[in-house]
mmCIF file of C-alpha atoms in Angstrom:
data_model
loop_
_atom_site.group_PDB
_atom_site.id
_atom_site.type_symbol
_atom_site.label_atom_id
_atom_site.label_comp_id
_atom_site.label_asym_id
_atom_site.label_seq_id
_atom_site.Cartn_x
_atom_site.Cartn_y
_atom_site.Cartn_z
ATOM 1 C CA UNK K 362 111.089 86.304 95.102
ATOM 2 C CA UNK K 363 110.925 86.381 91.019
ATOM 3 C CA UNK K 364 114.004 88.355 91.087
ATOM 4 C CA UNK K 365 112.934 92.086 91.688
ATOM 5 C CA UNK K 366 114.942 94.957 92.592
ATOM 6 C CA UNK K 367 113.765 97.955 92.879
ATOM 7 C CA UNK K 368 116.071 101.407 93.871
ATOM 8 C CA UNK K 369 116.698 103.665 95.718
ATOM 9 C CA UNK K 370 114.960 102.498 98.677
ATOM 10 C CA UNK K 371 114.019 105.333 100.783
ATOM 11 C CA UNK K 372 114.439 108.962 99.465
ATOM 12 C CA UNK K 373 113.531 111.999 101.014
ATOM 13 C CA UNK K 374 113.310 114.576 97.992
ATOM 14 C CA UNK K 375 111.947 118.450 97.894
ATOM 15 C CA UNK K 376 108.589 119.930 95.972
ATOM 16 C CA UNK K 377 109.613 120.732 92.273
ATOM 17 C CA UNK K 378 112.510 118.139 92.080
ATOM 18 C CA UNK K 379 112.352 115.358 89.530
ATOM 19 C CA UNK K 380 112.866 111.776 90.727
ATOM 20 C CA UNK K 381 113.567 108.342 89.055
ATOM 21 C CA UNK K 382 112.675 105.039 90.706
ATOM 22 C CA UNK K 383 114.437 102.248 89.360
ATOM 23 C CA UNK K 384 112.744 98.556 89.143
ATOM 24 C CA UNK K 385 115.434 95.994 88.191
ATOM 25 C CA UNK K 386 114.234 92.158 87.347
ATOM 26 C CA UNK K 387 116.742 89.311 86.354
ATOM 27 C CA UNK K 388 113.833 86.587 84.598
ATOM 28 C CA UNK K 389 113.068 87.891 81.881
ATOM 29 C CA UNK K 390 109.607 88.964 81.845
ATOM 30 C CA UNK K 391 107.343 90.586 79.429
ATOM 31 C CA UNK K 392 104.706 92.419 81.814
ATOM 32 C CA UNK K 393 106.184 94.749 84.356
ATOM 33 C CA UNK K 394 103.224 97.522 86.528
ATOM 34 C CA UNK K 395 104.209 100.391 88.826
ATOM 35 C CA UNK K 396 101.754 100.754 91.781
ATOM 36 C CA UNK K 397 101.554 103.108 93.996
ATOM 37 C CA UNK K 398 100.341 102.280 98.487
ATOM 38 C CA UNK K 399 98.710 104.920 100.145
ATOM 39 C CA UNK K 400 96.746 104.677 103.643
ATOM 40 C CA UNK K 401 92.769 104.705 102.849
ATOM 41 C CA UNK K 402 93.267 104.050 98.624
ATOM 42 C CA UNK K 403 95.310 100.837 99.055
ATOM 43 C CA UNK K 404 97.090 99.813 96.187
ATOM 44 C CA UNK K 405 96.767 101.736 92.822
ATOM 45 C CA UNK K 406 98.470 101.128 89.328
ATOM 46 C CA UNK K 407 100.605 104.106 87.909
ATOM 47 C CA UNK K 408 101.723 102.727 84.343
ATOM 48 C CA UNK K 409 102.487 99.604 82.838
ATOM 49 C CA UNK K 410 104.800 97.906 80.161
ATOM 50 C CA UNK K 411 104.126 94.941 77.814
ATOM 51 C CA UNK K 412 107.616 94.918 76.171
ATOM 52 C CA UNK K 413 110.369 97.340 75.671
ATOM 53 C CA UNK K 414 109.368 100.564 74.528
ATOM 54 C CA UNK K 415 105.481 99.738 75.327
ATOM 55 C CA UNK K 416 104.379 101.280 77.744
ATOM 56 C CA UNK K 417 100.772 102.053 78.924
ATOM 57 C CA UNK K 418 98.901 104.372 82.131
ATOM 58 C CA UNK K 419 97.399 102.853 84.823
ATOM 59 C CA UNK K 420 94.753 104.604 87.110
ATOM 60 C CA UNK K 421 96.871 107.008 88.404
ATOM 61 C CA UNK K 422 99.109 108.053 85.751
ATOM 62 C CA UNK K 423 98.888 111.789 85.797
ATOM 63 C CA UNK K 424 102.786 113.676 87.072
ATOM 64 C CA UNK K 425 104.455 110.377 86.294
ATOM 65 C CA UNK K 426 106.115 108.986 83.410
ATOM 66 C CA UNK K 427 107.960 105.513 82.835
ATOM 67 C CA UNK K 428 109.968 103.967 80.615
ATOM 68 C CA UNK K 429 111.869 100.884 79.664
ATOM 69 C CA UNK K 430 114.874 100.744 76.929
ATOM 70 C CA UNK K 431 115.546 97.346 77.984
ATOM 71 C CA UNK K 432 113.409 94.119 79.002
ATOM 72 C CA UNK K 433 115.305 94.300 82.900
ATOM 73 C CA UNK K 434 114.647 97.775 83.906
ATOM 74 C CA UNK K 435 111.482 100.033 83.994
ATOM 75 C CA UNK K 436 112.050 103.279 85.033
ATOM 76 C CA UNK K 437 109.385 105.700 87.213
ATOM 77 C CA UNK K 438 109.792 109.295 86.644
ATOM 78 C CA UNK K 439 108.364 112.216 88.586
ATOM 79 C CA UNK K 440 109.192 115.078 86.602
ATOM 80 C CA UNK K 441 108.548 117.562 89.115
ATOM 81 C CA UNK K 442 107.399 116.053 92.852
ATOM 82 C CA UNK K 443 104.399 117.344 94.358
ATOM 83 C CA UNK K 444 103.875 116.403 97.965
ATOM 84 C CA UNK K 445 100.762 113.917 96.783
ATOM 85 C CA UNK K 446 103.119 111.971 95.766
ATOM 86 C CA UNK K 447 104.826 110.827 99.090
ATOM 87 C CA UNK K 448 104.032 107.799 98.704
ATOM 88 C CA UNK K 449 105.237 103.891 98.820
ATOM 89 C CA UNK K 450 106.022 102.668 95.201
ATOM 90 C CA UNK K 451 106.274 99.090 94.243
ATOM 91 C CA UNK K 452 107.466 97.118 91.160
ATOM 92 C CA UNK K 453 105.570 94.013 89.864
ATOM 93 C CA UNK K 454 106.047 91.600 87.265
ATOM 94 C CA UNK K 455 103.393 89.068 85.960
ATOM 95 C CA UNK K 456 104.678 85.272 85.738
ATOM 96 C CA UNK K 457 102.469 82.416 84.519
ATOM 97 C CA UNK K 458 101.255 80.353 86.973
ATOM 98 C CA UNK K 459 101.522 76.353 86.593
ATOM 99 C CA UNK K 460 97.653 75.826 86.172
ATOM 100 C CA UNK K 461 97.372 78.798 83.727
ATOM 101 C CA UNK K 462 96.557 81.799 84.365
ATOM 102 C CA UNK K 463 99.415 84.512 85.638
ATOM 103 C CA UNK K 464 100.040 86.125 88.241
ATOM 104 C CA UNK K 465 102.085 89.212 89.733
ATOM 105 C CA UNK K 466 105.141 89.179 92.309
ATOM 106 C CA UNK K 467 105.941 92.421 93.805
ATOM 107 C CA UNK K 468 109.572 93.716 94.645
ATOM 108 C CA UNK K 469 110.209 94.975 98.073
ATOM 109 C CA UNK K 470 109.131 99.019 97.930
ATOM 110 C CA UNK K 471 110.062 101.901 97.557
ATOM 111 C CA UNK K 472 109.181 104.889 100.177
ATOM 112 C CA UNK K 473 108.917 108.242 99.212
ATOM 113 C CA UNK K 474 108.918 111.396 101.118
ATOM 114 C CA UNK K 475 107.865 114.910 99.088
ATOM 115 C CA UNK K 476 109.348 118.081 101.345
ATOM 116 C CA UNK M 203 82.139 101.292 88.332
ATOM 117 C CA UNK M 204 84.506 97.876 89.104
ATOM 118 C CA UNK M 205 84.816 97.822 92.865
ATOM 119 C CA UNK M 206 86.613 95.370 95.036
ATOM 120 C CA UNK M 207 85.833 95.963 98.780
ATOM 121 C CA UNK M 208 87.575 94.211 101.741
ATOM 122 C CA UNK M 209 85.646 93.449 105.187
ATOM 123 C CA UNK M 210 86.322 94.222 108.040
ATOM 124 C CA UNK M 211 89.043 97.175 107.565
ATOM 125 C CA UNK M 212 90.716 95.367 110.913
ATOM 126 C CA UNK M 213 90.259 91.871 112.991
ATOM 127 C CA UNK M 214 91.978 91.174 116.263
ATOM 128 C CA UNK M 215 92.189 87.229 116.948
ATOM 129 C CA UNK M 216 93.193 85.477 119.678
ATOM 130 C CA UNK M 217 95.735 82.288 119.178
ATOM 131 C CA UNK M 218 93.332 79.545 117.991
ATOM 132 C CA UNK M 219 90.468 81.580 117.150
ATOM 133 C CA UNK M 220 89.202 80.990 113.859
ATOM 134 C CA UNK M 221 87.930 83.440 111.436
ATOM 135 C CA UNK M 222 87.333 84.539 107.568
ATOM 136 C CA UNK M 223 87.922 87.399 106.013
ATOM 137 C CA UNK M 224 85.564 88.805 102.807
ATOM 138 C CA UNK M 225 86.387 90.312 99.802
ATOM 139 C CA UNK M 226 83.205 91.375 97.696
ATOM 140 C CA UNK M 227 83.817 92.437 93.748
ATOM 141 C CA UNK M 228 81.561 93.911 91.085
ATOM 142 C CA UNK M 229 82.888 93.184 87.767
ATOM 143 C CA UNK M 230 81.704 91.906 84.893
ATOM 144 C CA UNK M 231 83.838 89.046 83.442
ATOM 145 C CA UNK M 232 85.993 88.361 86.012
ATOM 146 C CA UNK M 233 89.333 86.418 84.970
ATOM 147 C CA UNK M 234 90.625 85.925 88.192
ATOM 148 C CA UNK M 235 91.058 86.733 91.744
ATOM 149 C CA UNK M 236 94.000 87.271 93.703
ATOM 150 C CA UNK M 237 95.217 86.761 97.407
ATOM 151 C CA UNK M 238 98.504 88.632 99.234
ATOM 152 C CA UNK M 239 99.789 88.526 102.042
ATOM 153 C CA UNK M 240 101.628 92.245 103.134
ATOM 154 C CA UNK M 241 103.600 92.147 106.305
ATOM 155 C CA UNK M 242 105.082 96.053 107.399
ATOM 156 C CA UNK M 243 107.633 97.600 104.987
ATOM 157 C CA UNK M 244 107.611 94.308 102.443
ATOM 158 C CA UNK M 245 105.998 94.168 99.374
ATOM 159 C CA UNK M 246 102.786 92.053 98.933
ATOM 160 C CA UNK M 247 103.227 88.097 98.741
ATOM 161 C CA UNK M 248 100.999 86.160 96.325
ATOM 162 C CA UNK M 249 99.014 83.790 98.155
ATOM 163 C CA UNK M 250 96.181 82.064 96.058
ATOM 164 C CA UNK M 251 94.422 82.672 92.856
ATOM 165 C CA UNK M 252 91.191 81.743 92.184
ATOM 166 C CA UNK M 253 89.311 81.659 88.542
ATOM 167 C CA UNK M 254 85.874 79.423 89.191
ATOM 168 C CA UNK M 255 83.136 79.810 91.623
ATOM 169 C CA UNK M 256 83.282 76.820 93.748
ATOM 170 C CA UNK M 257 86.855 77.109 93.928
ATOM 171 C CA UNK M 258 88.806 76.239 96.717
ATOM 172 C CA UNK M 259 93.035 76.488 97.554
ATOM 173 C CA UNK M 260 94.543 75.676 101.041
ATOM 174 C CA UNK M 261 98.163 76.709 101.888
ATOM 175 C CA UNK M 262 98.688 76.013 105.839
ATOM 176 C CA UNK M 263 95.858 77.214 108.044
ATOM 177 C CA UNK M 264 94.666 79.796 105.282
ATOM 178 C CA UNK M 265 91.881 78.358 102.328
ATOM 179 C CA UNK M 266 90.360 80.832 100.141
ATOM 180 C CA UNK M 267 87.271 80.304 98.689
ATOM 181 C CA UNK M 268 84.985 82.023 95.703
ATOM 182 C CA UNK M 269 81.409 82.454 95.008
ATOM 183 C CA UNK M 270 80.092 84.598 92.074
ATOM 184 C CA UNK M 271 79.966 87.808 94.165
ATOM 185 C CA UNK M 272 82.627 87.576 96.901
ATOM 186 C CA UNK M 273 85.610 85.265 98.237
ATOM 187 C CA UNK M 274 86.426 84.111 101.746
ATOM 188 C CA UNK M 275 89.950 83.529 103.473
ATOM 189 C CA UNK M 276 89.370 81.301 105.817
ATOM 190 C CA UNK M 277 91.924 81.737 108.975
ATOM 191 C CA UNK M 278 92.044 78.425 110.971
ATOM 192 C CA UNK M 279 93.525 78.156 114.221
ATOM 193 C CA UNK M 280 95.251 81.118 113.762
ATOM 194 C CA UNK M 281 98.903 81.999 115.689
ATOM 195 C CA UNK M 282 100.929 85.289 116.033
ATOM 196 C CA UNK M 283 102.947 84.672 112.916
ATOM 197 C CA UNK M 284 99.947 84.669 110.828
ATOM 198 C CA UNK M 285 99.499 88.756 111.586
ATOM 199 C CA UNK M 286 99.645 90.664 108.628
ATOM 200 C CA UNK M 287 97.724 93.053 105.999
ATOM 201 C CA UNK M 288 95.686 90.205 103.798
ATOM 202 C CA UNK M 289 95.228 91.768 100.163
ATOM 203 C CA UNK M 290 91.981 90.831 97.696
ATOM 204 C CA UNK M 291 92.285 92.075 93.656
ATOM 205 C CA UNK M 292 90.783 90.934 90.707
ATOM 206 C CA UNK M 293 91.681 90.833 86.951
ATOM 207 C CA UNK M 294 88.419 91.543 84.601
ATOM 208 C CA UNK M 295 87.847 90.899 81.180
ATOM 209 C CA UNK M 296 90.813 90.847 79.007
ATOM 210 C CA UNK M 297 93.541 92.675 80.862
ATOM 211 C CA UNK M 298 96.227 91.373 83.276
ATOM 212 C CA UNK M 299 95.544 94.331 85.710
ATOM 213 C CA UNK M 300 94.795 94.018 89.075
ATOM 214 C CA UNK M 301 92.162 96.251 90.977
ATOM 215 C CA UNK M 302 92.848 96.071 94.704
ATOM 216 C CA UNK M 303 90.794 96.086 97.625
ATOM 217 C CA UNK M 304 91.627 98.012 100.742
ATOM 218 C CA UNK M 305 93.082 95.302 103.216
ATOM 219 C CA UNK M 306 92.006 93.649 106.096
ATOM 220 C CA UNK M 307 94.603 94.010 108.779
ATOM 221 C CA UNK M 308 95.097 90.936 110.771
ATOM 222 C CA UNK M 309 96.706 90.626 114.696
ATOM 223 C CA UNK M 310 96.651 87.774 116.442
ATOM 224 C CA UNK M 311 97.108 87.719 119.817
ATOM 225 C CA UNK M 312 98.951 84.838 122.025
#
């Protein structure tokens, strides 16, 4: 399951609160990505980091900021929730595959609900 | 604009039935293309990736497929198991992102 953790995972939250989501992998990897599920837009990348402090926006990157102090943990923040963003947020790392290339493993979710 | 579109949005099988499901793209330089499996509240499963048209991977009764325009995941003899959300994206060019299609939502029937 390439070792992903990702926390909490449900929280209910209110309009104007910030939230942190907390993605937690134990391999080692460079590449971790943020996405974010919604019903009719599938799934859609919020930021992304190449190493420890670098850190890049996806396609949806607007009310959301990341970061990642250390090569384990990349951190979503919502630094003031809107209701748009009730959403379901999952973690991904890239890993190479054995006939080249890479690939990326997702961690389990987490849902979001924006009062 | 880079597009990756999923067809149909839903397929109902019966037990045995066999089917494919299409995923169309248009980008320019495709690197590679991606298959996941999503079952309800779990996170997306890799699958397959493909790079080459003409390629071909088989895991079980599932074998994806790619031509320059589209790819096919080919269902065979299909049981109730096999139900899920079946995920197509792409990386382009020189990036490891992945552009996802919509989904095709599976349900097979015994």
């Amino acid at each position: 399951d390439a070792g992903i953790t990702q926390s909490p995972r449900h929280k209910v939250t209110e309009t104007g609160t910030p939230v942190t989501l907390r993605c937690h992998q134990t391999e080692n990897h460079r590449y971790m990505y943020w996405y974010r599920q919604d019903p009719g837009h599938g799934l859609r990348l919020i930021h992304y980091s190449y190493g420890v402090k670098d850190t890049d926006k996806g396609e949806v990157s607007d009310g959301y900021s990341v970061s990642r102090s250390k090569t384990e943990d990349f951190l979503l923040t919502l630094e003031s929730a809107t209701s748009s963003q009730t959403s379901v947020y999952f973690c991904a790392i890239s890993e190479p595959l054995t006939r080249g290339g890479e690939t990326q493993y997702f961690g389990p979710g987490t849902r979001l609900l924006v009062l | 604009e880079d597009q990756v579109t999923q067809s149909p949005e839903a397929l109902r099988l019966q037990e045995g039935e066999s089917s494919s499901l299409n995923c169309s793209y248009t980008v320019s330089g495709l690197r590679g293309l991606f298959w996941y499996r999503q079952d309800p509240g779990k996170g997306p499963e890799f699958l397959f990736t493909l790079y080459s048209a003409g390629e071909e991977k088989e895991k079980e009764r599932l074998k994806a497929t790619l031509t320059k325009k589209e790819s096919f995941l080919h269902i065979t003899a299909p049981k109730p198991e096999d139900s899920a959300t079946y995920l197509c994206a792409v990386t382009f060019n020189a990036g490891n992102m992945l552009t996802f299609g919509g989904g095709t939502r599976l349900m097979v029937k015994p």
